Amino acid sequence: MLRLSSRLFTRVATNFLCYSNAGFGTMRYTLTHEWINFDESTKRGMIGITDFAQGHLGDIVHIELPKSNTQVKKGKNIGGLESVKAVSDIFSPATGKILKVNEALKNDPSIINKSPENDGWIAEVTVESPKEMSELLNAEAYKKHCEEHKDDHQLITQLNFCLLYTSDAADEGLGVDLVGRRIIKK
């Protein structure tokens, strides 16, 4: 049986997490819960949503994939997800060009729930400015962000759920009380 010191184990585990996705390189995260696994030598990256995001969305039932060979800008919408709880946009973590999309998600979007940071990748992109990667969060900073905003994300998910099912009632003067977390008559 192989035994590793805790320090060596941590380094091995960190390297595994950072290099496990599709054989690329460095994982970076956005504040809106997308990830990019970037290979600096090829200036290519795989994009997807995080495990944290899929967990809050619940079962994903539909995906709107970006189109191949289209230019994308960092922070701009490239697609969307529909789950049993909410509808959510997908934002690009980098400026570049979509090389290909994960066609398997069209027939089975639940792959994202099963393997959001591996088999559930959404698109492969060329990155115009590798400098953008340094503006994103590393794994440790992303984990801290999620822990600090856990309640905020739960509220947003609840509100998205409410808004999804009450949007038709907007004409009747209904609104959302953000503090009381309830739907109110205006």
Short mmCIF file of N, CA, C and O in Angstrom, two decimals, residues 49-152:
data_model
loop_
_atom_site.label_atom_id
_atom_site.label_comp_id
_atom_site.label_asym_id
_atom_site.label_seq_id
_atom_site.Cartn_x
_atom_site.Cartn_y
_atom_site.Cartn_z
N ILE A 49 -20.14 24.77 -16.67
CA ILE A 49 -20.62 25.35 -15.41
C ILE A 49 -20.10 24.49 -14.27
O ILE A 49 -19.80 23.31 -14.44
N THR A 50 -20.01 25.09 -13.11
CA THR A 50 -19.42 24.41 -11.96
C THR A 50 -20.39 23.44 -11.31
O THR A 50 -21.60 23.49 -11.51
N ASP A 51 -19.83 22.57 -10.50
CA ASP A 51 -20.63 21.65 -9.71
C ASP A 51 -21.56 22.42 -8.77
O ASP A 51 -22.71 22.05 -8.57
N PHE A 52 -21.06 23.52 -8.22
CA PHE A 52 -21.87 24.37 -7.35
C PHE A 52 -23.11 24.87 -8.09
O PHE A 52 -24.22 24.82 -7.58
N ALA A 53 -22.92 25.33 -9.33
CA ALA A 53 -24.04 25.85 -10.14
C ALA A 53 -25.05 24.76 -10.45
O ALA A 53 -26.25 24.95 -10.27
N GLN A 54 -24.58 23.61 -10.92
CA GLN A 54 -25.53 22.55 -11.27
C GLN A 54 -26.28 22.07 -10.05
O GLN A 54 -27.45 21.72 -10.13
N GLY A 55 -25.62 22.07 -8.89
CA GLY A 55 -26.29 21.67 -7.66
C GLY A 55 -27.42 22.60 -7.28
O GLY A 55 -28.47 22.18 -6.79
N HIS A 56 -27.24 23.90 -7.53
CA HIS A 56 -28.28 24.87 -7.22
C HIS A 56 -29.38 24.90 -8.28
O HIS A 56 -30.52 25.20 -7.98
N LEU A 57 -29.03 24.58 -9.51
CA LEU A 57 -30.03 24.56 -10.57
C LEU A 57 -30.94 23.34 -10.46
O LEU A 57 -32.10 23.39 -10.82
N GLY A 58 -30.41 22.24 -9.98
CA GLY A 58 -31.18 21.00 -9.96
C GLY A 58 -31.08 20.31 -11.31
O GLY A 58 -30.19 20.59 -12.11
N ASP A 59 -32.01 19.39 -11.56
CA ASP A 59 -31.96 18.59 -12.78
C ASP A 59 -32.06 19.47 -14.03
O ASP A 59 -33.06 20.16 -14.23
N ILE A 60 -31.03 19.42 -14.86
CA ILE A 60 -31.01 20.20 -16.09
C ILE A 60 -31.75 19.42 -17.17
O ILE A 60 -31.45 18.26 -17.43
N VAL A 61 -32.75 20.08 -17.78
CA VAL A 61 -33.61 19.40 -18.75
C VAL A 61 -33.43 19.91 -20.18
O VAL A 61 -33.89 19.27 -21.12
N HIS A 62 -32.78 21.06 -20.35
CA HIS A 62 -32.57 21.61 -21.69
C HIS A 62 -31.35 22.52 -21.68
O HIS A 62 -31.07 23.18 -20.69
N ILE A 63 -30.64 22.54 -22.81
CA ILE A 63 -29.50 23.45 -22.95
C ILE A 63 -29.54 24.11 -24.31
O ILE A 63 -29.89 23.49 -25.31
N GLU A 64 -29.23 25.40 -24.32
CA GLU A 64 -29.04 26.14 -25.55
C GLU A 64 -27.53 26.31 -25.68
O GLU A 64 -26.91 27.07 -24.94
N LEU A 65 -26.94 25.56 -26.61
CA LEU A 65 -25.49 25.60 -26.81
C LEU A 65 -25.09 26.79 -27.67
O LEU A 65 -25.86 27.23 -28.52
N PRO A 66 -23.87 27.29 -27.46
CA PRO A 66 -23.38 28.33 -28.39
C PRO A 66 -23.14 27.70 -29.76
O PRO A 66 -23.09 26.48 -29.90
N LYS A 67 -23.01 28.53 -30.76
CA LYS A 67 -22.75 28.04 -32.11
C LYS A 67 -21.23 27.98 -32.36
O LYS A 67 -20.50 28.88 -31.96
N SER A 68 -20.80 26.91 -33.01
CA SER A 68 -19.39 26.79 -33.38
C SER A 68 -18.99 27.91 -34.33
O SER A 68 -19.81 28.44 -35.08
N ASN A 69 -17.71 28.27 -34.29
CA ASN A 69 -17.12 29.30 -35.15
C ASN A 69 -17.70 30.69 -34.93
O ASN A 69 -17.72 31.51 -35.84
N THR A 70 -18.19 30.96 -33.71
CA THR A 70 -18.67 32.30 -33.40
C THR A 70 -17.72 32.97 -32.41
O THR A 70 -17.11 32.30 -31.58
N GLN A 71 -17.59 34.27 -32.54
CA GLN A 71 -16.78 35.05 -31.61
C GLN A 71 -17.57 35.27 -30.33
O GLN A 71 -18.78 35.49 -30.38
N VAL A 72 -16.88 35.18 -29.19
CA VAL A 72 -17.52 35.43 -27.90
C VAL A 72 -16.67 36.43 -27.13
O VAL A 72 -15.47 36.54 -27.34
N LYS A 73 -17.33 37.15 -26.24
CA LYS A 73 -16.63 38.13 -25.39
C LYS A 73 -16.77 37.71 -23.94
O LYS A 73 -17.82 37.21 -23.52
N LYS A 74 -15.73 37.94 -23.19
CA LYS A 74 -15.72 37.62 -21.78
C LYS A 74 -16.90 38.32 -21.08
O LYS A 74 -17.14 39.50 -21.28
N GLY A 75 -17.65 37.52 -20.32
CA GLY A 75 -18.77 38.05 -19.56
C GLY A 75 -20.07 38.16 -20.32
O GLY A 75 -21.10 38.52 -19.75
N LYS A 76 -20.06 37.83 -21.60
CA LYS A 76 -21.27 37.93 -22.42
C LYS A 76 -21.94 36.56 -22.54
O LYS A 76 -21.30 35.51 -22.51
N ASN A 77 -23.24 36.58 -22.74
CA ASN A 77 -24.05 35.37 -22.84
C ASN A 77 -23.64 34.54 -24.06
O ASN A 77 -23.51 35.08 -25.16
N ILE A 78 -23.46 33.24 -23.83
CA ILE A 78 -23.15 32.33 -24.94
C ILE A 78 -24.16 31.19 -25.07
O ILE A 78 -24.07 30.37 -25.96
N GLY A 79 -25.12 31.12 -24.14
CA GLY A 79 -26.11 30.06 -24.18
C GLY A 79 -26.97 30.10 -22.94
O GLY A 79 -26.96 31.08 -22.19
N GLY A 80 -27.72 29.02 -22.74
CA GLY A 80 -28.60 28.98 -21.58
C GLY A 80 -28.91 27.57 -21.14
O GLY A 80 -28.77 26.61 -21.91
N LEU A 81 -29.33 27.47 -19.89
CA LEU A 81 -29.73 26.19 -19.30
C LEU A 81 -31.13 26.32 -18.74
O LEU A 81 -31.49 27.35 -18.18
N GLU A 82 -31.90 25.26 -18.86
CA GLU A 82 -33.20 25.21 -18.21
C GLU A 82 -33.19 23.99 -17.29
O GLU A 82 -32.83 22.89 -17.71
N SER A 83 -33.57 24.22 -16.05
CA SER A 83 -33.64 23.12 -15.10
C SER A 83 -35.05 23.05 -14.53
O SER A 83 -35.90 23.87 -14.88
N VAL A 84 -35.27 22.10 -13.65
CA VAL A 84 -36.58 21.98 -13.02
C VAL A 84 -36.85 23.15 -12.08
O VAL A 84 -37.99 23.41 -11.73
N LYS A 85 -35.80 23.88 -11.70
CA LYS A 85 -35.95 25.02 -10.78
C LYS A 85 -35.90 26.38 -11.46
O LYS A 85 -36.51 27.32 -10.98
N ALA A 86 -35.11 26.52 -12.52
CA ALA A 86 -34.85 27.86 -13.05
C ALA A 86 -34.33 27.81 -14.48
O ALA A 86 -33.98 26.75 -14.99
N VAL A 87 -34.28 28.99 -15.07
CA VAL A 87 -33.62 29.19 -16.35
C VAL A 87 -32.40 30.04 -16.06
O VAL A 87 -32.49 31.01 -15.31
N SER A 88 -31.25 29.68 -16.62
CA SER A 88 -30.02 30.39 -16.31
C SER A 88 -29.20 30.61 -17.57
O SER A 88 -29.13 29.74 -18.43
N ASP A 89 -28.59 31.79 -17.66
CA ASP A 89 -27.69 32.09 -18.77
C ASP A 89 -26.32 31.47 -18.53
O ASP A 89 -25.94 31.25 -17.38
N ILE A 90 -25.61 31.22 -19.61
CA ILE A 90 -24.22 30.78 -19.54
C ILE A 90 -23.39 31.92 -20.11
O ILE A 90 -23.65 32.40 -21.22
N PHE A 91 -22.39 32.37 -19.34
CA PHE A 91 -21.54 33.48 -19.75
C PHE A 91 -20.14 32.97 -20.08
O PHE A 91 -19.63 32.08 -19.41
N SER A 92 -19.53 33.57 -21.08
CA SER A 92 -18.18 33.17 -21.47
C SER A 92 -17.16 33.70 -20.47
O SER A 92 -17.14 34.89 -20.18
N PRO A 93 -16.27 32.84 -19.98
CA PRO A 93 -15.21 33.30 -19.09
C PRO A 93 -14.05 33.96 -19.82
O PRO A 93 -13.14 34.49 -19.19
N ALA A 94 -14.08 33.93 -21.17
CA ALA A 94 -12.96 34.48 -21.93
C ALA A 94 -13.43 35.00 -23.28
O ALA A 94 -14.45 34.55 -23.80
N THR A 95 -12.66 35.91 -23.84
CA THR A 95 -12.91 36.40 -25.19
C THR A 95 -12.19 35.47 -26.17
O THR A 95 -11.05 35.09 -25.93
N GLY A 96 -12.87 35.11 -27.24
CA GLY A 96 -12.26 34.22 -28.22
C GLY A 96 -13.25 33.71 -29.23
O GLY A 96 -14.25 34.37 -29.52
N LYS A 97 -12.99 32.52 -29.74
CA LYS A 97 -13.83 31.92 -30.77
C LYS A 97 -14.21 30.51 -30.34
O LYS A 97 -13.36 29.73 -29.91
N ILE A 98 -15.50 30.18 -30.48
CA ILE A 98 -15.97 28.83 -30.17
C ILE A 98 -15.47 27.89 -31.27
O ILE A 98 -15.75 28.10 -32.45
N LEU A 99 -14.70 26.88 -30.88
CA LEU A 99 -14.20 25.90 -31.85
C LEU A 99 -15.18 24.76 -32.05
O LEU A 99 -15.42 24.32 -33.17
N LYS A 100 -15.71 24.27 -30.93
CA LYS A 100 -16.69 23.19 -31.02
C LYS A 100 -17.53 23.19 -29.74
O LYS A 100 -17.16 23.79 -28.73
N VAL A 101 -18.67 22.53 -29.83
CA VAL A 101 -19.56 22.40 -28.68
C VAL A 101 -19.76 20.92 -28.37
O VAL A 101 -19.52 20.06 -29.22
N ASN A 102 -20.21 20.65 -27.17
CA ASN A 102 -20.44 19.28 -26.73
C ASN A 102 -21.82 18.84 -27.22
O ASN A 102 -22.82 19.03 -26.55
N GLU A 103 -21.86 18.25 -28.41
CA GLU A 103 -23.11 17.84 -29.05
C GLU A 103 -23.89 16.83 -28.22
O GLU A 103 -25.12 16.75 -28.32
N ALA A 104 -23.21 16.05 -27.38
CA ALA A 104 -23.89 15.05 -26.55
C ALA A 104 -24.90 15.69 -25.60
O ALA A 104 -25.89 15.06 -25.21
N LEU A 105 -24.68 16.95 -25.25
CA LEU A 105 -25.59 17.63 -24.32
C LEU A 105 -26.95 17.91 -24.94
O LEU A 105 -27.93 18.06 -24.21
N LYS A 106 -27.03 17.98 -26.27
CA LYS A 106 -28.32 18.21 -26.93
C LYS A 106 -29.30 17.09 -26.60
O LYS A 106 -30.48 17.33 -26.34
N ASN A 107 -28.82 15.85 -26.64
CA ASN A 107 -29.67 14.69 -26.38
C ASN A 107 -29.78 14.35 -24.90
O ASN A 107 -30.75 13.72 -24.49
N ASP A 108 -28.77 14.74 -24.12
CA ASP A 108 -28.76 14.41 -22.70
C ASP A 108 -28.12 15.53 -21.88
O ASP A 108 -26.97 15.42 -21.46
N PRO A 109 -28.87 16.62 -21.64
CA PRO A 109 -28.30 17.73 -20.87
C PRO A 109 -27.99 17.36 -19.42
O PRO A 109 -27.22 18.04 -18.76
N SER A 110 -28.56 16.25 -18.95
CA SER A 110 -28.29 15.82 -17.57
C SER A 110 -26.84 15.38 -17.37
O SER A 110 -26.41 15.18 -16.23
N ILE A 111 -26.08 15.24 -18.45
CA ILE A 111 -24.65 14.95 -18.32
C ILE A 111 -23.99 16.02 -17.46
O ILE A 111 -23.08 15.74 -16.69
N ILE A 112 -24.49 17.25 -17.58
CA ILE A 112 -23.94 18.35 -16.78
C ILE A 112 -24.14 18.08 -15.29
O ILE A 112 -23.25 18.35 -14.49
N ASN A 113 -25.30 17.52 -14.91
CA ASN A 113 -25.53 17.19 -13.50
C ASN A 113 -24.61 16.07 -13.03
O ASN A 113 -24.14 16.08 -11.90
N LYS A 114 -24.35 15.11 -13.90
CA LYS A 114 -23.55 13.95 -13.53
C LYS A 114 -22.06 14.26 -13.49
O LYS A 114 -21.33 13.70 -12.68
N SER A 115 -21.59 15.12 -14.39
CA SER A 115 -20.16 15.40 -14.52
C SER A 115 -19.93 16.82 -15.03
O SER A 115 -19.46 17.02 -16.14
N PRO A 116 -20.27 17.83 -14.21
CA PRO A 116 -20.24 19.21 -14.69
C PRO A 116 -18.86 19.72 -15.09
O PRO A 116 -18.76 20.57 -15.97
N GLU A 117 -17.82 19.20 -14.48
CA GLU A 117 -16.48 19.74 -14.76
C GLU A 117 -15.61 18.76 -15.56
O GLU A 117 -14.39 18.91 -15.61
N ASN A 118 -16.26 17.79 -16.18
CA ASN A 118 -15.56 16.85 -17.07
C ASN A 118 -16.41 16.58 -18.30
O ASN A 118 -16.37 17.34 -19.25
N ASP A 119 -17.21 15.51 -18.27
CA ASP A 119 -18.02 15.13 -19.44
C ASP A 119 -19.06 16.19 -19.80
O ASP A 119 -19.51 16.25 -20.93
N GLY A 120 -19.44 17.03 -18.84
CA GLY A 120 -20.45 18.05 -19.07
C GLY A 120 -19.91 19.36 -19.61
O GLY A 120 -20.58 20.39 -19.52
N TRP A 121 -18.70 19.35 -20.17
CA TRP A 121 -18.17 20.57 -20.77
C TRP A 121 -19.13 21.06 -21.84
O TRP A 121 -19.83 20.28 -22.47
N ILE A 122 -19.17 22.37 -22.03
CA ILE A 122 -20.14 22.97 -22.95
C ILE A 122 -19.50 23.34 -24.29
O ILE A 122 -20.06 23.06 -25.34
N ALA A 123 -18.32 23.97 -24.24
CA ALA A 123 -17.69 24.41 -25.49
C ALA A 123 -16.18 24.44 -25.34
O ALA A 123 -15.65 24.59 -24.24
N GLU A 124 -15.51 24.34 -26.47
CA GLU A 124 -14.07 24.55 -26.52
C GLU A 124 -13.84 25.87 -27.25
O GLU A 124 -14.47 26.13 -28.28
N VAL A 125 -12.95 26.69 -26.71
CA VAL A 125 -12.70 28.01 -27.29
C VAL A 125 -11.21 28.25 -27.48
O VAL A 125 -10.39 27.67 -26.78
N THR A 126 -10.89 29.12 -28.44
CA THR A 126 -9.55 29.69 -28.49
C THR A 126 -9.65 30.97 -27.68
O THR A 126 -10.63 31.70 -27.76
N VAL A 127 -8.63 31.25 -26.91
CA VAL A 127 -8.63 32.43 -26.04
C VAL A 127 -7.75 33.50 -26.67
O VAL A 127 -6.56 33.28 -26.88
N GLU A 128 -8.35 34.64 -26.97
CA GLU A 128 -7.60 35.74 -27.61
C GLU A 128 -6.55 36.34 -26.69
O GLU A 128 -5.45 36.65 -27.12
N SER A 129 -6.92 36.52 -25.43
CA SER A 129 -6.02 37.17 -24.49
C SER A 129 -5.81 36.31 -23.25
O SER A 129 -6.63 36.35 -22.32
N PRO A 130 -4.75 35.51 -23.24
CA PRO A 130 -4.49 34.67 -22.07
C PRO A 130 -4.41 35.46 -20.76
O PRO A 130 -4.64 34.91 -19.69
N LYS A 131 -4.14 36.77 -20.86
CA LYS A 131 -4.10 37.62 -19.68
C LYS A 131 -5.44 37.59 -18.92
O LYS A 131 -5.47 37.75 -17.70
N GLU A 132 -6.53 37.36 -19.64
CA GLU A 132 -7.85 37.28 -19.00
C GLU A 132 -7.92 36.18 -17.95
O GLU A 132 -8.69 36.27 -17.00
N MET A 133 -7.12 35.14 -18.12
CA MET A 133 -7.16 34.02 -17.17
C MET A 133 -6.75 34.47 -15.77
O MET A 133 -7.28 33.99 -14.78
N SER A 134 -5.83 35.43 -15.69
CA SER A 134 -5.38 35.90 -14.39
C SER A 134 -6.45 36.73 -13.68
O SER A 134 -6.37 36.95 -12.48
N GLU A 135 -7.47 37.17 -14.42
CA GLU A 135 -8.57 37.94 -13.83
C GLU A 135 -9.63 37.03 -13.22
O GLU A 135 -10.52 37.52 -12.53
N LEU A 136 -9.56 35.74 -13.50
CA LEU A 136 -10.54 34.78 -12.98
C LEU A 136 -10.06 34.20 -11.65
O LEU A 136 -8.91 34.35 -11.27
N LEU A 137 -10.96 33.50 -10.98
CA LEU A 137 -10.65 32.92 -9.68
C LEU A 137 -9.96 31.57 -9.82
O LEU A 137 -10.32 30.78 -10.69
N ASN A 138 -8.98 31.30 -8.93
CA ASN A 138 -8.43 29.95 -8.87
C ASN A 138 -9.37 29.10 -8.00
O ASN A 138 -10.36 29.62 -7.46
N ALA A 139 -9.08 27.82 -7.86
CA ALA A 139 -9.98 26.91 -7.14
C ALA A 139 -10.21 27.35 -5.70
O ALA A 139 -11.34 27.32 -5.21
N GLU A 140 -9.16 27.76 -5.03
CA GLU A 140 -9.28 28.17 -3.63
C GLU A 140 -10.15 29.43 -3.48
O GLU A 140 -11.02 29.49 -2.62
N ALA A 141 -9.93 30.41 -4.32
CA ALA A 141 -10.71 31.65 -4.26
C ALA A 141 -12.17 31.40 -4.63
O ALA A 141 -13.08 31.98 -4.04
N TYR A 142 -12.40 30.50 -5.59
CA TYR A 142 -13.78 30.18 -5.99
C TYR A 142 -14.51 29.48 -4.84
O TYR A 142 -15.67 29.80 -4.55
N LYS A 143 -13.84 28.55 -4.21
CA LYS A 143 -14.45 27.84 -3.07
C LYS A 143 -14.83 28.84 -1.98
O LYS A 143 -15.93 28.78 -1.42
N LYS A 144 -13.93 29.77 -1.69
CA LYS A 144 -14.20 30.80 -0.67
C LYS A 144 -15.40 31.66 -1.09
O LYS A 144 -16.27 31.96 -0.27
N HIS A 145 -15.45 32.04 -2.36
CA HIS A 145 -16.57 32.83 -2.88
C HIS A 145 -17.89 32.08 -2.67
O HIS A 145 -18.88 32.68 -2.22
N CYS A 146 -17.91 30.81 -2.98
CA CYS A 146 -19.14 30.02 -2.83
C CYS A 146 -19.57 29.93 -1.37
O CYS A 146 -20.75 30.06 -1.06
N GLU A 147 -18.61 29.73 -0.48
CA GLU A 147 -18.93 29.65 0.94
C GLU A 147 -19.47 30.98 1.46
O GLU A 147 -20.43 31.00 2.23
N GLU A 148 -18.89 32.08 1.04
CA GLU A 148 -19.31 33.40 1.50
C GLU A 148 -20.68 33.80 0.97
O GLU A 148 -21.40 34.56 1.61
N HIS A 149 -21.06 33.29 -0.19
CA HIS A 149 -22.30 33.70 -0.82
C HIS A 149 -23.32 32.57 -0.94
O HIS A 149 -24.25 32.67 -1.74
N LYS A 150 -23.15 31.54 -0.15
CA LYS A 150 -24.04 30.38 -0.23
C LYS A 150 -25.51 30.78 -0.07
O LYS A 150 -26.36 30.39 -0.85
N ASP A 151 -25.81 31.60 0.93
CA ASP A 151 -27.19 32.02 1.17
C ASP A 151 -27.71 32.89 0.04
O ASP A 151 -28.88 32.80 -0.33
N ASP A 152 -26.87 33.75 -0.52
CA ASP A 152 -27.28 34.60 -1.64
C ASP A 152 -27.69 33.74 -2.82
O ASP A 152 -28.70 34.00 -3.47
#
